[in-house]
PDB file of C-alpha atoms in Angstrom:
ATOM      1  CA  GLN A  31       0.737  -4.571  89.647  1.00 53.00           C
ATOM      2  CA  GLU A  32       2.432  -4.708  86.263  1.00 53.00           C
ATOM      3  CA  SER A  33       4.246  -1.593  85.233  1.00 54.00           C
ATOM      4  CA  VAL A  34       3.140  -0.210  81.892  1.00 52.00           C
ATOM      5  CA  PRO A  35       6.127   0.152  79.586  1.00 55.00           C
ATOM      6  CA  GLU A  36       6.820   3.720  78.545  1.00 62.00           C
ATOM      7  CA  GLN A  37       5.580   4.189  75.016  1.00 68.00           C
ATOM      8  CA  MET A  38       8.322   4.832  72.506  1.00 73.00           C
ATOM      9  CA  PRO A  39       7.798   7.943  70.409  1.00 79.00           C
ATOM     10  CA  GLU A  40       6.985   7.532  66.753  1.00 86.00           C
ATOM     11  CA  LEU A  41      10.285   7.747  64.875  1.00 92.00           C
ATOM     12  CA  PHE A  42       9.972  10.148  61.980  1.00 94.00           C
ATOM     13  CA  GLU A  43      12.087   9.437  58.921  1.00 96.00           C
ATOM     14  CA  PHE A  44      11.265  10.707  55.447  1.00 97.00           C
ATOM     15  CA  ASP A  45      12.382  11.081  51.862  1.00 98.00           C
ATOM     16  CA  THR A  46      12.405  14.152  49.665  1.00 98.00           C
ATOM     17  CA  GLU A  47      12.843  14.062  45.907  1.00 98.00           C
ATOM     18  CA  ARG A  48      16.607  13.463  46.079  1.00 98.00           C
ATOM     19  CA  LEU A  49      17.350  12.852  49.753  1.00 98.00           C
ATOM     20  CA  ARG A  50      16.655  10.482  52.622  1.00 98.00           C
ATOM     21  CA  LEU A  51      16.433  11.867  56.162  1.00 98.00           C
ATOM     22  CA  ARG A  52      16.944   9.072  58.670  1.00 98.00           C
ATOM     23  CA  GLN A  53      18.217   8.086  62.078  1.00 97.00           C
ATOM     24  CA  TRP A  54      22.001   8.107  62.471  1.00 98.00           C
ATOM     25  CA  CYS A  55      24.122   4.943  62.108  1.00 97.00           C
ATOM     26  CA  ALA A  56      27.707   4.040  62.987  1.00 97.00           C
ATOM     27  CA  ALA A  57      28.919   4.535  59.400  1.00 98.00           C
ATOM     28  CA  ASP A  58      27.952   8.234  59.565  1.00 98.00           C
ATOM     29  CA  ARG A  59      30.580   9.059  62.191  1.00 98.00           C
ATOM     30  CA  GLU A  60      33.590   9.141  59.855  1.00 98.00           C
ATOM     31  CA  PRO A  61      32.145  11.409  57.110  1.00 98.00           C
ATOM     32  CA  PHE A  62      30.545  13.591  59.802  1.00 98.00           C
ATOM     33  CA  ALA A  63      33.943  14.059  61.456  1.00 98.00           C
ATOM     34  CA  VAL A  64      35.483  15.044  58.100  1.00 98.00           C
ATOM     35  CA  LEU A  65      32.696  17.588  57.538  1.00 98.00           C
ATOM     36  CA  ASN A  66      33.085  19.036  61.055  1.00 98.00           C
ATOM     37  CA  ALA A  67      36.863  19.382  60.636  1.00 98.00           C
ATOM     38  CA  ASP A  68      36.483  21.352  57.376  1.00 98.00           C
ATOM     39  CA  PRO A  69      37.242  25.058  58.019  1.00 97.00           C
ATOM     40  CA  LYS A  70      34.952  25.989  55.099  1.00 97.00           C
ATOM     41  CA  VAL A  71      31.953  24.179  56.610  1.00 97.00           C
ATOM     42  CA  MET A  72      32.747  25.517  60.082  1.00 97.00           C
ATOM     43  CA  GLU A  73      33.465  29.103  58.972  1.00 96.00           C
ATOM     44  CA  PHE A  74      30.523  30.482  60.974  1.00 95.00           C
ATOM     45  CA  TYR A  75      31.068  28.333  64.067  1.00 93.00           C
ATOM     46  CA  PRO A  76      33.605  29.165  66.795  1.00 91.00           C
ATOM     47  CA  ALA A  77      35.961  26.363  65.703  1.00 93.00           C
ATOM     48  CA  PRO A  78      36.131  23.106  63.735  1.00 97.00           C
ATOM     49  CA  LEU A  79      35.377  20.000  65.802  1.00 97.00           C
ATOM     50  CA  SER A  80      37.786  17.252  66.821  1.00 98.00           C
ATOM     51  CA  ARG A  81      36.804  13.655  66.087  1.00 98.00           C
ATOM     52  CA  THR A  82      35.710  13.210  69.706  1.00 98.00           C
ATOM     53  CA  GLU A  83      33.602  16.399  69.618  1.00 98.00           C
ATOM     54  CA  SER A  84      32.072  15.355  66.306  1.00 98.00           C
ATOM     55  CA  ASP A  85      31.193  11.872  67.587  1.00 98.00           C
ATOM     56  CA  THR A  86      29.661  13.429  70.712  1.00 98.00           C
ATOM     57  CA  LYS A  87      27.491  15.665  68.508  1.00 97.00           C
ATOM     58  CA  ALA A  88      26.383  12.703  66.361  1.00 98.00           C
ATOM     59  CA  ASN A  89      25.598  10.633  69.461  1.00 98.00           C
ATOM     60  CA  ARG A  90      23.537  13.508  70.861  1.00 97.00           C
ATOM     61  CA  CYS A  91      21.598  13.904  67.595  1.00 98.00           C
ATOM     62  CA  GLN A  92      20.914  10.156  67.540  1.00 97.00           C
ATOM     63  CA  ALA A  93      19.819  10.088  71.192  1.00 97.00           C
ATOM     64  CA  LEU A  94      17.440  13.036  70.771  1.00 96.00           C
ATOM     65  CA  ILE A  95      15.757  11.394  67.776  1.00 97.00           C
ATOM     66  CA  ALA A  96      15.381   8.177  69.783  1.00 96.00           C
ATOM     67  CA  GLU A  97      13.896  10.187  72.651  1.00 95.00           C
ATOM     68  CA  ARG A  98      11.567  12.511  70.730  1.00 95.00           C
ATOM     69  CA  GLY A  99      11.124  10.826  67.355  1.00 96.00           C
ATOM     70  CA  TRP A 100      12.613  13.835  65.573  1.00 97.00           C
ATOM     71  CA  GLY A 101      15.718  16.026  65.595  1.00 98.00           C
ATOM     72  CA  PHE A 102      18.715  16.707  63.397  1.00 98.00           C
ATOM     73  CA  TRP A 103      18.428  13.774  60.981  1.00 98.00           C
ATOM     74  CA  ALA A 104      21.313  12.247  59.077  1.00 98.00           C
ATOM     75  CA  VAL A 105      20.908  13.096  55.385  1.00 98.00           C
ATOM     76  CA  GLU A 106      21.963  10.868  52.535  1.00 98.00           C
ATOM     77  CA  THR A 107      21.541  11.109  48.785  1.00 98.00           C
ATOM     78  CA  LYS A 108      19.108   8.582  47.349  1.00 97.00           C
ATOM     79  CA  SER A 109      21.189   8.187  44.182  1.00 97.00           C
ATOM     80  CA  GLU A 110      24.483   7.256  45.898  1.00 96.00           C
ATOM     81  CA  ASN A 111      23.339   6.471  49.466  1.00 96.00           C
ATOM     82  CA  GLU A 112      26.056   8.937  50.509  1.00 97.00           C
ATOM     83  CA  PHE A 113      25.944  10.669  53.903  1.00 98.00           C
ATOM     84  CA  ILE A 114      26.142  14.429  53.304  1.00 98.00           C
ATOM     85  CA  GLY A 115      25.416  15.972  56.728  1.00 98.00           C
ATOM     86  CA  PHE A 116      22.402  16.738  58.881  1.00 98.00           C
ATOM     87  CA  VAL A 117      19.175  18.699  58.544  1.00 98.00           C
ATOM     88  CA  GLY A 118      16.268  18.864  60.927  1.00 98.00           C
ATOM     89  CA  LEU A 119      14.488  20.300  63.924  1.00 98.00           C
ATOM     90  CA  HIS A 120      15.997  21.010  67.314  1.00 98.00           C
ATOM     91  CA  ILE A 121      15.225  22.627  70.649  1.00 97.00           C
ATOM     92  CA  PRO A 122      18.267  24.846  71.300  1.00 95.00           C
ATOM     93  CA  ALA A 123      20.034  24.056  74.553  1.00 87.00           C
ATOM     94  CA  PRO A 124      21.247  27.541  75.488  1.00 85.00           C
ATOM     95  CA  GLU A 125      18.674  29.981  76.809  1.00 91.00           C
ATOM     96  CA  LEU A 126      18.015  32.383  73.950  1.00 95.00           C
ATOM     97  CA  PRO A 127      15.965  35.609  74.042  1.00 94.00           C
ATOM     98  CA  PHE A 128      13.119  33.878  72.162  1.00 95.00           C
ATOM     99  CA  SER A 129      13.187  30.527  74.041  1.00 95.00           C
ATOM    100  CA  PRO A 130      11.398  28.175  74.253  1.00 95.00           C
ATOM    101  CA  CYS A 131      11.457  27.453  70.537  1.00 97.00           C
ATOM    102  CA  VAL A 132      12.096  24.823  67.871  1.00 98.00           C
ATOM    103  CA  GLU A 133      14.646  25.673  65.205  1.00 98.00           C
ATOM    104  CA  VAL A 134      15.244  24.275  61.736  1.00 98.00           C
ATOM    105  CA  GLY A 135      18.946  23.868  60.990  1.00 98.00           C
ATOM    106  CA  TRP A 136      21.447  22.204  58.678  1.00 98.00           C
ATOM    107  CA  ARG A 137      25.116  21.406  58.166  1.00 98.00           C
ATOM    108  CA  LEU A 138      26.206  19.816  54.903  1.00 98.00           C
ATOM    109  CA  ALA A 139      29.564  18.815  53.445  1.00 98.00           C
ATOM    110  CA  ALA A 140      30.934  21.622  51.257  1.00 98.00           C
ATOM    111  CA  LYS A 141      31.039  19.493  48.107  1.00 97.00           C
ATOM    112  CA  HIS A 142      27.248  19.237  48.289  1.00 97.00           C
ATOM    113  CA  TRP A 143      26.628  22.978  48.535  1.00 97.00           C
ATOM    114  CA  GLY A 144      24.920  24.835  45.708  1.00 96.00           C
ATOM    115  CA  LYS A 145      22.603  21.946  44.774  1.00 97.00           C
ATOM    116  CA  GLY A 146      19.582  23.034  46.807  1.00 98.00           C
ATOM    117  CA  PHE A 147      19.946  20.098  49.207  1.00 98.00           C
ATOM    118  CA  ALA A 148      19.708  22.189  52.398  1.00 98.00           C
ATOM    119  CA  THR A 149      16.531  23.897  51.193  1.00 98.00           C
ATOM    120  CA  GLU A 150      14.971  20.639  49.959  1.00 98.00           C
ATOM    121  CA  ALA A 151      15.672  18.754  53.194  1.00 98.00           C
ATOM    122  CA  ALA A 152      14.684  21.690  55.426  1.00 98.00           C
ATOM    123  CA  ARG A 153      11.336  21.963  53.609  1.00 97.00           C
ATOM    124  CA  GLY A 154      10.695  18.328  54.497  1.00 97.00           C
ATOM    125  CA  ALA A 155      11.650  19.020  58.113  1.00 98.00           C
ATOM    126  CA  LEU A 156       9.273  22.004  58.235  1.00 98.00           C
ATOM    127  CA  ARG A 157       6.491  19.759  56.929  1.00 97.00           C
ATOM    128  CA  ILE A 158       7.121  17.282  59.760  1.00 97.00           C
ATOM    129  CA  GLY A 159       7.194  20.121  62.284  1.00 97.00           C
ATOM    130  CA  PHE A 160       3.978  21.743  61.176  1.00 97.00           C
ATOM    131  CA  GLU A 161       1.909  18.774  59.914  1.00 96.00           C
ATOM    132  CA  ARG A 162       2.976  15.945  62.203  1.00 95.00           C
ATOM    133  CA  LEU A 163       4.176  17.709  65.362  1.00 96.00           C
ATOM    134  CA  GLY A 164       1.630  20.529  65.214  1.00 97.00           C
ATOM    135  CA  LEU A 165       4.150  23.277  65.975  1.00 98.00           C
ATOM    136  CA  ALA A 166       2.819  26.840  65.917  1.00 98.00           C
ATOM    137  CA  GLU A 167       6.156  28.329  64.839  1.00 98.00           C
ATOM    138  CA  ILE A 168       9.641  27.277  63.741  1.00 98.00           C
ATOM    139  CA  VAL A 169      12.618  29.620  63.904  1.00 98.00           C
ATOM    140  CA  SER A 170      16.088  29.689  62.410  1.00 98.00           C
ATOM    141  CA  PHE A 171      19.083  31.786  63.350  1.00 97.00           C
ATOM    142  CA  THR A 172      22.671  32.222  62.336  1.00 97.00           C
ATOM    143  CA  SER A 173      25.587  34.569  62.601  1.00 97.00           C
ATOM    144  CA  ALA A 174      24.562  37.836  60.929  1.00 96.00           C
ATOM    145  CA  ILE A 175      27.493  37.508  58.499  1.00 96.00           C
ATOM    146  CA  ASN A 176      26.489  33.997  57.332  1.00 97.00           C
ATOM    147  CA  LEU A 177      24.823  35.063  54.097  1.00 97.00           C
ATOM    148  CA  ARG A 178      24.584  31.537  52.649  1.00 96.00           C
ATOM    149  CA  SER A 179      22.449  30.220  55.502  1.00 97.00           C
ATOM    150  CA  ARG A 180      20.383  33.396  55.541  1.00 97.00           C
ATOM    151  CA  ALA A 181      19.631  32.857  51.841  1.00 97.00           C
ATOM    152  CA  VAL A 182      18.328  29.357  52.628  1.00 98.00           C
ATOM    153  CA  MET A 183      16.074  30.791  55.344  1.00 98.00           C
ATOM    154  CA  VAL A 184      14.581  33.204  52.808  1.00 97.00           C
ATOM    155  CA  LYS A 185      14.061  30.371  50.290  1.00 97.00           C
ATOM    156  CA  LEU A 186      12.171  28.479  52.997  1.00 97.00           C
ATOM    157  CA  GLY A 187       9.711  31.381  53.249  1.00 96.00           C
ATOM    158  CA  MET A 188      10.957  32.467  56.664  1.00 97.00           C
ATOM    159  CA  TRP A 189      10.878  36.164  57.471  1.00 96.00           C
ATOM    160  CA  GLU A 190      13.738  38.091  58.975  1.00 96.00           C
ATOM    161  CA  THR A 191      12.819  39.724  62.252  1.00 96.00           C
ATOM    162  CA  GLU A 192      14.391  42.887  63.570  1.00 89.00           C
ATOM    163  CA  GLU A 193      15.637  40.817  66.495  1.00 90.00           C
ATOM    164  CA  THR A 194      19.382  40.357  66.757  1.00 94.00           C
ATOM    165  CA  PHE A 195      21.078  38.762  69.730  1.00 96.00           C
ATOM    166  CA  GLU A 196      24.467  37.725  70.997  1.00 95.00           C
ATOM    167  CA  HIS A 197      24.722  33.932  70.953  1.00 95.00           C
ATOM    168  CA  PRO A 198      25.851  32.767  74.414  1.00 94.00           C
ATOM    169  CA  ASN A 199      27.926  29.881  72.984  1.00 92.00           C
ATOM    170  CA  VAL A 200      30.070  32.203  70.845  1.00 94.00           C
ATOM    171  CA  PRO A 201      33.021  33.933  72.537  1.00 93.00           C
ATOM    172  CA  VAL A 202      32.582  37.600  73.432  1.00 94.00           C
ATOM    173  CA  GLY A 203      34.378  39.772  70.888  1.00 94.00           C
ATOM    174  CA  SER A 204      33.974  37.247  68.053  1.00 95.00           C
ATOM    175  CA  ALA A 205      32.599  38.571  64.762  1.00 94.00           C
ATOM    176  CA  LEU A 206      30.278  35.533  64.818  1.00 96.00           C
ATOM    177  CA  ARG A 207      28.565  36.374  68.123  1.00 95.00           C
ATOM    178  CA  GLN A 208      25.921  38.727  66.665  1.00 97.00           C
ATOM    179  CA  HIS A 209      23.068  36.548  65.359  1.00 97.00           C
ATOM    180  CA  CYS A 210      19.932  37.300  63.381  1.00 97.00           C
ATOM    181  CA  LEU A 211      16.586  35.562  63.786  1.00 98.00           C
ATOM    182  CA  TYR A 212      14.118  34.291  61.181  1.00 98.00           C
ATOM    183  CA  ARG A 213      10.626  33.042  61.982  1.00 98.00           C
ATOM    184  CA  LEU A 214       7.934  31.023  60.203  1.00 98.00           C
ATOM    185  CA  SER A 215       4.479  30.485  61.673  1.00 98.00           C
ATOM    186  CA  HIS A 216       2.247  27.537  60.842  1.00 97.00           C
ATOM    187  CA  THR A 217      -0.194  29.966  59.207  1.00 96.00           C
ATOM    188  CA  GLN A 218       2.496  31.478  56.994  1.00 95.00           C
ATOM    189  CA  TRP A 219       3.811  28.063  56.095  1.00 96.00           C
ATOM    190  CA  ALA A 220       0.341  26.687  55.272  1.00 94.00           C
ATOM    191  CA  ALA A 221      -0.343  29.660  52.984  1.00 92.00           C
ATOM    192  CA  ASN A 222       2.749  28.838  50.927  1.00 85.00           C
ATOM    193  CA  ALA A 223       2.993  25.040  51.300  1.00 70.00           C
ATOM    194  CA  ILE A 224       3.025  23.176  48.024  1.00 53.00           C
TER     195      ILE A 224
END
């Protein structure tokens, strides 16, 4: 009796107008570590990451894409082939009040802020989630005081719920612990998809 090899998932990678969302590679580790050590980028996270913590995060992102075919993709500019961070879809590990869910998220190097890259890449990720994965809903959440990320969520057509929650991975007493939740259903997305 021959064992049937487990079928590998389809690996989703895609381009937007200015960006390429792809699987991670070894060369991404160094710029990712620089990004994760930047206090400006990590302002709304409990702390900047060490090189080891950053590499662990990159390895996890890479492994999840290999396992599922999708996840937090490495993002590079098509013009310069420069790694600028990650954008994509993720199943949050901690148990949240609205679990199970799939979130859209991003983390980009500060020098690439203000160019619409997060919104552009996240729109592509939403398209994968709704058109290719057939998700009924995608959520996004952030610290209530993170106005920049909240603005991206609005640009994506997500709606702010009245639901706030204390994120279990943020220390009690931290100003970052209170989070707000945004949702987007497939129906809402389809009504506004270009």
